[in-house]
GROMACS .gro file of C-alpha atoms in nm:
model
  429
    1MET     CA    1  -5.552   1.591   3.072
    2PRO     CA    2  -5.172   1.574   3.114
    3ALA     CA    3  -5.048   1.447   3.470
    4PRO     CA    4  -5.143   1.691   3.788
    5SER     CA    5  -4.754   1.738   3.849
    6LEU     CA    6  -4.644   1.892   3.520
    7PRO     CA    7  -4.622   2.256   3.530
    8ALA     CA    8  -4.949   2.424   3.402
    9ALA     CA    9  -4.649   2.682   3.286
   10ARG     CA   10  -4.479   2.468   3.022
   11LEU     CA   11  -4.817   2.365   2.877
   12HIS     CA   12  -4.932   2.727   2.895
   13ARG     CA   13  -4.541   2.843   2.676
   14LEU     CA   14  -4.542   2.554   2.438
   15GLY     CA   15  -4.938   2.651   2.341
   16SER     CA   16  -4.850   3.019   2.314
   17ALA     CA   17  -4.519   2.963   2.112
   18LEU     CA   18  -4.551   2.653   1.867
   19PRO     CA   19  -4.613   2.798   1.518
   20LEU     CA   20  -4.888   2.589   1.424
   21ALA     CA   21  -5.118   2.816   1.213
   22ASP     CA   22  -5.413   2.590   1.245
   23ARG     CA   23  -5.243   2.247   1.242
   24LEU     CA   24  -5.274   1.990   1.510
   25LEU     CA   25  -4.993   1.888   1.719
   26VAL     CA   26  -5.020   1.500   1.776
   27VAL     CA   27  -4.713   1.391   2.034
   28GLY     CA   28  -4.683   0.968   2.057
   29ALA     CA   29  -4.514   0.855   2.351
   30GLY     CA   30  -4.427   0.485   2.173
   31ASP     CA   31  -4.455   0.146   2.206
   32PRO     CA   32  -4.244  -0.096   2.403
   33VAL     CA   33  -4.068  -0.340   2.159
   34PRO     CA   34  -4.044  -0.687   2.223
   35LEU     CA   35  -3.691  -0.898   2.319
   36PRO     CA   36  -3.624  -1.128   1.994
   37GLU     CA   37  -3.595  -1.408   2.160
   38GLY     CA   38  -3.957  -1.451   2.211
   39SER     CA   39  -3.934  -1.484   2.565
   40ASP     CA   40  -4.281  -1.288   2.661
   41GLN     CA   41  -4.030  -0.963   2.736
   42THR     CA   42  -3.993  -0.615   2.610
   43TYR     CA   43  -3.656  -0.393   2.595
   44PRO     CA   44  -3.705  -0.168   2.919
   45PHE     CA   45  -3.974   0.081   2.816
   46ARG     CA   46  -3.887   0.466   2.837
   47ALA     CA   47  -4.163   0.694   2.652
   48HIS     CA   48  -4.001   0.971   2.335
   49ALA     CA   49  -3.872   1.260   2.492
   50ASP     CA   50  -4.113   1.516   2.326
   51TYR     CA   51  -4.403   1.309   2.500
   52PHE     CA   52  -4.237   1.258   2.871
   53TYR     CA   53  -4.169   1.682   2.870
   54LEU     CA   54  -4.536   1.705   2.786
   55THR     CA   55  -4.687   1.440   3.055
   56GLY     CA   56  -4.424   1.336   3.287
   57LEU     CA   57  -4.565   0.968   3.191
   58ASP     CA   58  -4.384   0.673   3.097
   59ALA     CA   59  -4.656   0.602   2.927
   60PRO     CA   60  -4.675   0.287   2.660
   61GLY     CA   61  -4.914   0.411   2.348
   62GLY     CA   62  -5.002   0.737   2.517
   63VAL     CA   63  -5.065   1.044   2.314
   64VAL     CA   64  -5.071   1.399   2.365
   65VAL     CA   65  -5.245   1.643   2.126
   66PHE     CA   66  -5.317   2.032   2.075
   67ASP     CA   67  -5.580   2.215   1.945
   68PRO     CA   68  -5.408   2.587   1.885
   69ARG     CA   69  -5.831   2.665   1.879
   70ASP     CA   70  -5.882   2.566   2.181
   71GLY     CA   71  -5.652   2.787   2.358
   72ALA     CA   72  -5.242   2.807   2.480
   73ASP     CA   73  -5.405   2.640   2.819
   74ALA     CA   74  -5.762   2.411   2.721
   75GLY     CA   75  -5.575   2.295   2.378
   76TRP     CA   76  -5.373   2.005   2.510
   77VAL     CA   77  -5.540   1.661   2.611
   78SER     CA   78  -5.336   1.356   2.706
   79PHE     CA   79  -5.474   1.032   2.603
   80VAL     CA   80  -5.396   0.718   2.814
   81PRO     CA   81  -5.433   0.344   2.693
   82PRO     CA   82  -5.644   0.101   2.928
   83VAL     CA   83  -5.451  -0.102   3.203
   84THR     CA   84  -5.576  -0.459   3.070
   85GLU     CA   85  -5.592  -0.739   3.379
   86GLY     CA   86  -5.275  -0.912   3.231
   87GLU     CA   87  -5.075  -0.587   3.310
   88ARG     CA   88  -5.223  -0.546   3.641
   89VAL     CA   89  -5.075  -0.923   3.706
   90TRP     CA   90  -4.796  -0.975   3.583
   91GLU     CA   91  -4.666  -0.568   3.584
   92GLY     CA   92  -4.850  -0.398   3.900
   93ARG     CA   93  -4.947  -0.169   3.614
   94ARG     CA   94  -5.201   0.136   3.754
   95PRO     CA   95  -5.432   0.384   3.555
   96LEU     CA   96  -5.264   0.688   3.468
   97PRO     CA   97  -5.425   1.021   3.475
   98GLY     CA   98  -5.545   1.106   3.141
   99THR     CA   99  -5.856   1.090   2.869
  100PRO     CA  100  -5.876   0.684   2.788
  101LEU     CA  101  -5.715   0.635   2.407
  102GLU     CA  102  -6.039   0.449   2.246
  103GLU     CA  103  -6.138   0.849   2.244
  104LEU     CA  104  -5.853   0.986   2.038
  105PRO     CA  105  -6.032   0.869   1.695
  106ARG     CA  106  -6.309   1.075   1.805
  107TRP     CA  107  -6.146   1.394   1.888
  108LEU     CA  108  -5.950   1.379   1.526
  109GLU     CA  109  -6.299   1.278   1.342
  110ALA     CA  110  -6.386   1.605   1.534
  111ARG     CA  111  -6.117   1.807   1.357
  112ARG     CA  112  -6.071   1.625   1.011
  113GLY     CA  113  -5.973   1.826   0.719
  114ARG     CA  114  -5.671   2.038   0.908
  115GLY     CA  115  -5.315   1.961   0.905
  116ILE     CA  116  -5.095   1.784   1.124
  117ALA     CA  117  -4.766   1.806   1.294
  118ALA     CA  118  -4.662   1.522   1.484
  119LEU     CA  119  -4.373   1.512   1.723
  120GLY     CA  120  -4.223   1.211   1.989
  121ALA     CA  121  -4.288   0.844   1.823
  122PRO     CA  122  -4.540   0.781   1.535
  123VAL     CA  123  -4.904   0.738   1.619
  124ALA     CA  124  -5.108   0.449   1.406
  125GLY     CA  125  -5.369   0.619   1.197
  126VAL     CA  126  -5.214   0.968   1.189
  127ALA     CA  127  -5.059   1.092   0.868
  128PRO     CA  128  -4.860   1.444   0.955
  129ASP     CA  129  -4.751   1.716   0.690
  130ALA     CA  130  -4.403   1.580   0.668
  131ALA     CA  131  -4.259   1.992   0.621
  132ALA     CA  132  -4.439   2.096   0.857
  133THR     CA  133  -4.362   1.827   1.121
  134GLU     CA  134  -3.992   1.898   1.024
  135SER     CA  135  -4.001   2.307   1.084
  136LEU     CA  136  -4.189   2.225   1.407
  137ARG     CA  137  -3.931   1.944   1.568
  138SER     CA  138  -3.674   2.199   1.529
  139HIS     CA  139  -3.923   2.445   1.668
  140PHE     CA  140  -3.992   2.249   1.963
  141LYS     CA  141  -3.618   2.130   2.012
  142HIS     CA  142  -3.529   2.526   2.092
  143LEU     CA  143  -3.805   2.578   2.310
  144ARG     CA  144  -3.708   2.338   2.515
  145ARG     CA  145  -3.356   2.414   2.584
  146PRO     CA  146  -3.377   2.638   2.834
  147LYS     CA  147  -3.462   2.445   3.136
  148ASP     CA  148  -3.742   2.564   3.374
  149ALA     CA  149  -3.768   2.550   3.758
  150ALA     CA  150  -3.918   2.206   3.755
  151GLU     CA  151  -3.625   2.065   3.527
  152ILE     CA  152  -3.304   2.230   3.690
  153ALA     CA  153  -3.497   2.088   4.066
  154LEU     CA  154  -3.393   1.780   3.927
  155LEU     CA  155  -3.158   1.811   3.747
  156ARG     CA  156  -2.983   1.905   4.134
  157ARG     CA  157  -3.093   1.605   4.271
  158SER     CA  158  -2.920   1.413   3.994
  159ALA     CA  159  -2.627   1.623   4.050
  160ALA     CA  160  -2.619   1.560   4.447
  161ALA     CA  161  -2.695   1.141   4.366
  162THR     CA  162  -2.408   1.175   4.117
  163ALA     CA  163  -2.161   1.354   4.378
  164ALA     CA  164  -2.289   1.095   4.605
  165GLY     CA  165  -2.132   0.780   4.385
  166TYR     CA  166  -1.825   0.959   4.309
  167ALA     CA  167  -1.774   1.047   4.647
  168LEU     CA  168  -1.627   0.686   4.681
  169LEU     CA  169  -1.395   0.635   4.390
  170PRO     CA  170  -1.061   0.842   4.578
  171GLY     CA  171  -1.119   0.523   4.894
  172LEU     CA  172  -1.123   0.257   4.608
  173ILE     CA  173  -0.906   0.350   4.318
  174ARG     CA  174  -0.588   0.167   4.364
  175PRO     CA  175  -0.342  -0.050   4.178
  176GLY     CA  176  -0.504  -0.398   4.100
  177VAL     CA  177  -0.880  -0.259   4.102
  178THR     CA  178  -1.092  -0.352   3.834
  179GLU     CA  179  -1.256  -0.080   3.603
  180ARG     CA  180  -1.598  -0.329   3.700
  181ASP     CA  181  -1.551  -0.262   4.049
  182LEU     CA  182  -1.531   0.061   3.997
  183GLN     CA  183  -1.839   0.092   3.782
  184ILE     CA  184  -2.011  -0.129   4.098
  185GLU     CA  185  -1.941   0.095   4.356
  186LEU     CA  186  -2.003   0.394   4.184
  187GLU     CA  187  -2.319   0.337   4.038
  188ALA     CA  188  -2.427   0.171   4.369
  189GLY     CA  189  -2.342   0.493   4.511
  190PHE     CA  190  -2.578   0.650   4.279
  191PHE     CA  191  -2.829   0.436   4.374
  192ARG     CA  192  -2.812   0.443   4.760
  193ALA     CA  193  -2.876   0.855   4.707
  194GLY     CA  194  -3.157   0.834   4.503
  195GLY     CA  195  -3.053   0.784   4.150
  196THR     CA  196  -3.331   0.607   3.968
  197ARG     CA  197  -3.088   0.426   3.648
  198THR     CA  198  -2.780   0.539   3.514
  199GLY     CA  199  -2.747   0.870   3.277
  200TYR     CA  200  -2.600   0.653   3.013
  201GLY     CA  201  -2.376   0.381   2.991
  202THR     CA  202  -2.111   0.423   3.262
  203ILE     CA  203  -1.701   0.489   3.157
  204VAL     CA  204  -1.433   0.377   3.315
  205GLY     CA  205  -1.103   0.321   3.178
  206GLY     CA  206  -0.778   0.251   3.335
  207GLY     CA  207  -0.482   0.324   3.175
  208PRO     CA  208  -0.472   0.300   2.779
  209ASN     CA  209  -0.825   0.241   2.835
  210SER     CA  210  -0.858   0.621   2.919
  211ALA     CA  211  -0.804   0.708   2.588
  212VAL     CA  212  -1.087   0.517   2.452
  213LEU     CA  213  -1.362   0.807   2.438
  214HIS     CA  214  -1.654   0.550   2.543
  215PHE     CA  215  -1.459   0.280   2.713
  216GLU     CA  216  -1.709  -0.012   2.858
  217PRO     CA  217  -1.547  -0.127   3.213
  218SER     CA  218  -1.390  -0.444   3.204
  219ALA     CA  219  -1.215  -0.690   3.438
  220ARG     CA  220  -0.870  -0.537   3.339
  221PRO     CA  221  -0.697  -0.417   3.656
  222VAL     CA  222  -0.566  -0.092   3.742
  223GLY     CA  223  -0.180  -0.081   3.710
  224ALA     CA  224   0.039   0.123   3.948
  225GLY     CA  225   0.065   0.486   3.848
  226GLU     CA  226  -0.179   0.434   3.562
  227PHE     CA  227  -0.462   0.694   3.485
  228VAL     CA  228  -0.824   0.640   3.547
  229LEU     CA  229  -1.111   0.821   3.379
  230VAL     CA  230  -1.476   0.778   3.480
  231ASP     CA  231  -1.767   0.960   3.283
  232ALA     CA  232  -2.090   0.872   3.439
  233GLY     CA  233  -2.387   1.009   3.602
  234ALA     CA  234  -2.754   0.944   3.764
  235GLU     CA  235  -3.044   0.996   3.654
  236ILE     CA  236  -3.371   1.109   3.865
  237ASP     CA  237  -3.754   1.097   3.651
  238ARG     CA  238  -3.533   1.123   3.324
  239TYR     CA  239  -3.290   1.388   3.391
  240VAL     CA  240  -2.938   1.301   3.347
  241THR     CA  241  -2.598   1.461   3.522
  242ASP     CA  242  -2.324   1.354   3.332
  243VAL     CA  243  -1.970   1.441   3.482
  244THR     CA  244  -1.597   1.302   3.392
  245ARG     CA  245  -1.345   1.286   3.665
  246THR     CA  246  -0.972   1.130   3.600
  247TYR     CA  247  -0.742   0.961   3.848
  248VAL     CA  248  -0.403   0.817   3.888
  249ALA     CA  249  -0.355   0.489   4.089
  250GLY     CA  250  -0.095   0.578   4.308
  251ARG     CA  251   0.189   0.814   4.244
  252PRO     CA  252   0.125   1.028   3.934
  253SER     CA  253   0.475   1.093   3.721
  254ALA     CA  254   0.553   1.455   3.658
  255PHE     CA  255   0.405   1.402   3.325
  256GLN     CA  256   0.098   1.323   3.436
  257ARG     CA  257   0.059   1.621   3.668
  258ASP     CA  258   0.140   1.829   3.400
  259LEU     CA  259  -0.102   1.726   3.151
  260TYR     CA  260  -0.416   1.717   3.436
  261ALA     CA  261  -0.278   2.093   3.487
  262VAL     CA  262  -0.319   2.193   3.150
  263VAL     CA  263  -0.681   2.006   3.114
  264LEU     CA  264  -0.803   2.164   3.442
  265ALA     CA  265  -0.720   2.508   3.374
  266ALA     CA  266  -0.878   2.474   3.057
  267GLU     CA  267  -1.196   2.366   3.183
  268GLU     CA  268  -1.176   2.604   3.438
  269LYS     CA  269  -1.145   2.879   3.188
  270ALA     CA  270  -1.388   2.727   2.963
  271ILE     CA  271  -1.679   2.748   3.259
  272ALA     CA  272  -1.624   3.124   3.300
  273ARG     CA  273  -1.706   3.175   2.913
  274CYS     CA  274  -2.043   2.980   2.939
  275VAL     CA  275  -2.212   3.329   3.016
  276VAL     CA  276  -2.561   3.466   2.815
  277GLY     CA  277  -2.486   3.527   2.476
  278ALA     CA  278  -2.144   3.347   2.432
  279GLU     CA  279  -2.114   3.129   2.083
  280TRP     CA  280  -2.051   2.782   2.220
  281THR     CA  281  -1.806   2.745   1.838
  282ALA     CA  282  -1.615   2.995   1.989
  283ILE     CA  283  -1.581   2.908   2.342
  284HIS     CA  284  -1.512   2.558   2.194
  285LEU     CA  285  -1.204   2.685   2.003
  286ALA     CA  286  -1.097   2.923   2.254
  287THR     CA  287  -1.066   2.581   2.444
  288ALA     CA  288  -0.883   2.413   2.189
  289VAL     CA  289  -0.618   2.686   2.165
  290ASP     CA  290  -0.611   2.703   2.579
  291LEU     CA  291  -0.522   2.302   2.517
  292VAL     CA  292  -0.275   2.353   2.244
  293ALA     CA  293  -0.125   2.612   2.495
  294GLY     CA  294  -0.053   2.320   2.714
  295LEU     CA  295   0.076   2.115   2.501
  296VAL     CA  296   0.344   2.350   2.362
  297GLU     CA  297   0.435   2.414   2.714
  298LEU     CA  298   0.507   2.062   2.779
  299GLY     CA  299   0.687   2.021   2.476
  300VAL     CA  300   0.450   1.820   2.287
  301MET     CA  301   0.373   2.045   2.034
  302ARG     CA  302   0.562   2.324   1.823
  303GLY     CA  303   0.430   2.650   1.719
  304ARG     CA  304   0.143   2.890   1.758
  305PRO     CA  305  -0.116   2.787   1.935
  306ASP     CA  306  -0.353   2.967   1.759
  307ALA     CA  307  -0.240   2.858   1.402
  308LEU     CA  308  -0.183   2.514   1.497
  309VAL     CA  309  -0.560   2.499   1.607
  310GLU     CA  310  -0.656   2.679   1.267
  311GLN     CA  311  -0.441   2.356   1.116
  312GLU     CA  312  -0.663   2.167   1.324
  313ALA     CA  313  -0.357   1.990   1.471
  314HIS     CA  314  -0.529   1.996   1.800
  315THR     CA  315  -0.820   1.736   1.665
  316LEU     CA  316  -0.474   1.489   1.746
  317PHE     CA  317  -0.508   1.514   2.081
  318PHE     CA  318  -0.853   1.690   2.154
  319PRO     CA  319  -1.070   1.466   1.872
  320HIS     CA  320  -1.386   1.554   2.050
  321GLY     CA  321  -1.636   1.868   2.105
  322LEU     CA  322  -1.605   2.105   2.387
  323GLY     CA  323  -1.988   1.981   2.523
  324HIS     CA  324  -2.347   1.981   2.488
  325MET     CA  325  -2.682   2.028   2.636
  326VAL     CA  326  -2.769   1.821   2.906
  327GLY     CA  327  -3.110   1.767   3.077
  328LEU     CA  328  -3.400   1.540   2.987
  329GLY     CA  329  -3.143   1.259   2.872
  330VAL     CA  330  -2.771   1.289   2.784
  331ARG     CA  331  -2.729   1.516   2.460
  332ASP     CA  332  -3.064   1.704   2.525
  333GLY     CA  333  -3.176   1.990   2.292
  334SER     CA  334  -2.838   1.979   2.142
  335GLY     CA  335  -2.799   2.064   1.770
  336LEU     CA  336  -2.795   2.403   1.579
  337ALA     CA  337  -2.994   2.662   1.633
  338PRO     CA  338  -3.281   2.769   1.417
  339GLY     CA  339  -3.150   2.889   1.078
  340ARG     CA  340  -2.808   2.754   1.112
  341THR     CA  341  -2.608   2.483   0.902
  342LYS     CA  342  -2.348   2.269   0.999
  343ASP     CA  343  -1.975   2.400   1.044
  344PRO     CA  344  -1.806   2.220   0.750
  345ARG     CA  345  -1.483   2.244   0.931
  346ALA     CA  346  -1.360   1.921   0.930
  347SER     CA  347  -1.204   2.020   1.309
  348LEU     CA  348  -1.594   2.095   1.418
  349LYS     CA  349  -1.743   1.775   1.276
  350THR     CA  350  -1.778   1.610   1.606
  351LEU     CA  351  -1.883   1.914   1.825
  352ARG     CA  352  -2.265   1.845   1.914
  353MET     CA  353  -2.417   2.198   1.919
  354ASP     CA  354  -2.366   2.519   1.761
  355LEU     CA  355  -2.558   2.757   1.974
  356THR     CA  356  -2.590   3.112   2.143
  357LEU     CA  357  -2.650   3.053   2.520
  358ALA     CA  358  -2.902   3.150   2.670
  359GLU     CA  359  -3.034   3.158   3.053
  360GLY     CA  360  -3.155   2.844   3.135
  361TYR     CA  361  -2.928   2.640   2.959
  362VAL     CA  362  -2.703   2.373   3.101
  363VAL     CA  363  -2.457   2.234   2.893
  364THR     CA  364  -2.166   1.987   2.980
  365VAL     CA  365  -1.803   2.141   2.979
  366GLU     CA  366  -1.544   1.890   2.915
  367PRO     CA  367  -1.248   1.933   2.761
  368GLY     CA  368  -0.998   1.627   2.759
  369LEU     CA  369  -0.605   1.568   2.593
  370TYR     CA  370  -0.526   1.200   2.469
  371PHE     CA  371  -0.287   0.978   2.345
  372ILE     CA  372  -0.506   0.762   2.126
  373PRO     CA  373  -0.264   0.544   1.879
  374PRO     CA  374  -0.505   0.490   1.611
  375LEU     CA  375  -0.479   0.918   1.571
  376LEU     CA  376  -0.137   0.933   1.662
  377THR     CA  377   0.030   0.619   1.486
  378ASP     CA  378  -0.198   0.744   1.110
  379PRO     CA  379   0.126   0.800   0.844
  380VAL     CA  380  -0.118   1.060   0.706
  381ARG     CA  381  -0.187   1.262   0.993
  382ARG     CA  382   0.221   1.204   1.112
  383GLN     CA  383   0.276   1.367   0.746
  384ARG     CA  384   0.047   1.646   0.773
  385PHE     CA  385   0.160   1.738   1.117
  386ARG     CA  386   0.516   1.703   1.087
  387ASP     CA  387   0.591   1.955   1.212
  388ALA     CA  388   0.344   2.028   1.475
  389VAL     CA  389   0.417   1.778   1.737
  390ASN     CA  390   0.711   1.638   1.905
  391TRP     CA  391   0.671   1.308   1.735
  392PRO     CA  392   0.943   1.125   1.972
  393LEU     CA  393   0.806   1.230   2.286
  394VAL     CA  394   0.450   1.126   2.171
  395ASP     CA  395   0.568   0.782   2.089
  396GLN     CA  396   0.700   0.767   2.481
  397HIS     CA  397   0.357   0.837   2.600
  398LEU     CA  398   0.154   0.599   2.340
  399ASP     CA  399   0.019   0.389   2.638
  400LEU     CA  400  -0.065   0.672   2.852
  401GLY     CA  401  -0.390   0.747   2.778
  402GLY     CA  402  -0.578   1.035   2.904
  403VAL     CA  403  -0.740   1.339   3.100
  404ARG     CA  404  -1.120   1.448   3.064
  405ILE     CA  405  -1.279   1.651   3.329
  406GLU     CA  406  -1.637   1.745   3.316
  407ASP     CA  407  -1.870   1.946   3.474
  408ASN     CA  408  -2.239   2.079   3.427
  409VAL     CA  409  -2.324   2.429   3.395
  410LEU     CA  410  -2.630   2.634   3.454
  411VAL     CA  411  -2.617   2.946   3.268
  412THR     CA  412  -2.763   3.191   3.428
  413ALA     CA  413  -2.796   3.591   3.427
  414ALA     CA  414  -2.576   3.654   3.695
  415GLY     CA  415  -2.278   3.394   3.539
  416PRO     CA  416  -2.242   3.016   3.506
  417GLU     CA  417  -2.341   2.773   3.777
  418VAL     CA  418  -2.154   2.441   3.829
  419LEU     CA  419  -2.419   2.244   3.926
  420THR     CA  420  -2.178   1.923   3.987
  421ALA     CA  421  -1.939   2.170   4.200
  422ALA     CA  422  -1.948   1.904   4.480
  423ILE     CA  423  -1.755   1.630   4.337
  424PRO     CA  424  -1.372   1.739   4.398
  425LYS     CA  425  -1.115   1.718   4.115
  426ILE     CA  426  -0.854   1.519   4.247
  427LEU     CA  427  -0.567   1.359   4.061
  428SER     CA  428  -0.492   1.113   4.333
  429GLY     CA  429  -0.588   1.037   4.714
   0.00000   0.00000   0.00000
């Protein structure tokens, strides 16, 4: 059976709600992937999220099955692989709770002739119905979107570990410190506070690098008065926190302070909009108007903010979506609500989800404004938006970088709860 620590209510809910009809469900964990140089090593193994959600196990080769005829509770069976002597000797691996994997063929044979829908990683010898699998995948993702009590508890622990790492940064950010130095200390803070991994590749960018959306920390020293953008989070038992803060090494300029204030105000408004029943796309677009209004006030853009957003001029400075879902992985459950298709507007091509917010959803809210040379020096964009932008002022700030502020928000019936509220939003020490 599944791992004893897994809440039985989760399996019951899924067993009762999955539209299987009389089909079987087969969910594979996946197998380790060998490193290419033949070193008898593999990449670090992580079971497919669908499998982990059902078992709480990182079991290479594991398989979970469900037969709806056996009921929402008794229909679930977790098959786990044997542990070899070599695995005991070299890895210290121990047997996992569950039914021996060698019994899976017999389980399937006893149900021969019935259709199969598959999730997770492919399972050898199992030929699923492609159409049923695709439909089920969408339903399963949607059922996983609201986080249950066990998941929220893990996210709170992850947020606490993330906060411990971020608490170190104000005392470290100064002219001459390198991006890599900051990454090392930040991640060590995560681990000391209980983090098991980083939730994704840590982003630390100083100066112009703060405008590179997914910048990998380098040995570059931070200059006096430069922005330092840090986007990172701790992971605990596969559950991830995703936070961004932006700082200045030393004394910020008036323009930096004003730009930061625009982003901070837009973030706070966006968080307040994260209520049950709200449409995420509408929140994104409203935030884009807020950001553009700030740029108009600063003299960077010209025109009515709502009209500029309709023209997609905001994508010059805010080229990504407002956020995504987070939980079992850094973009857990993002995507489209069942029955929806991707909005064709070019300004929404980077939006990672189109959903109606519901109780239990956990989303990131991460507006940003950036001076990104590849976008702002593009002749086609300059011609298209020649009247919408104060281009001489933009040219003065092409090396400035950017500001992003990001929190993780739990949608509740009582309103939004910021799980990462313990991480201060401080521009400079």
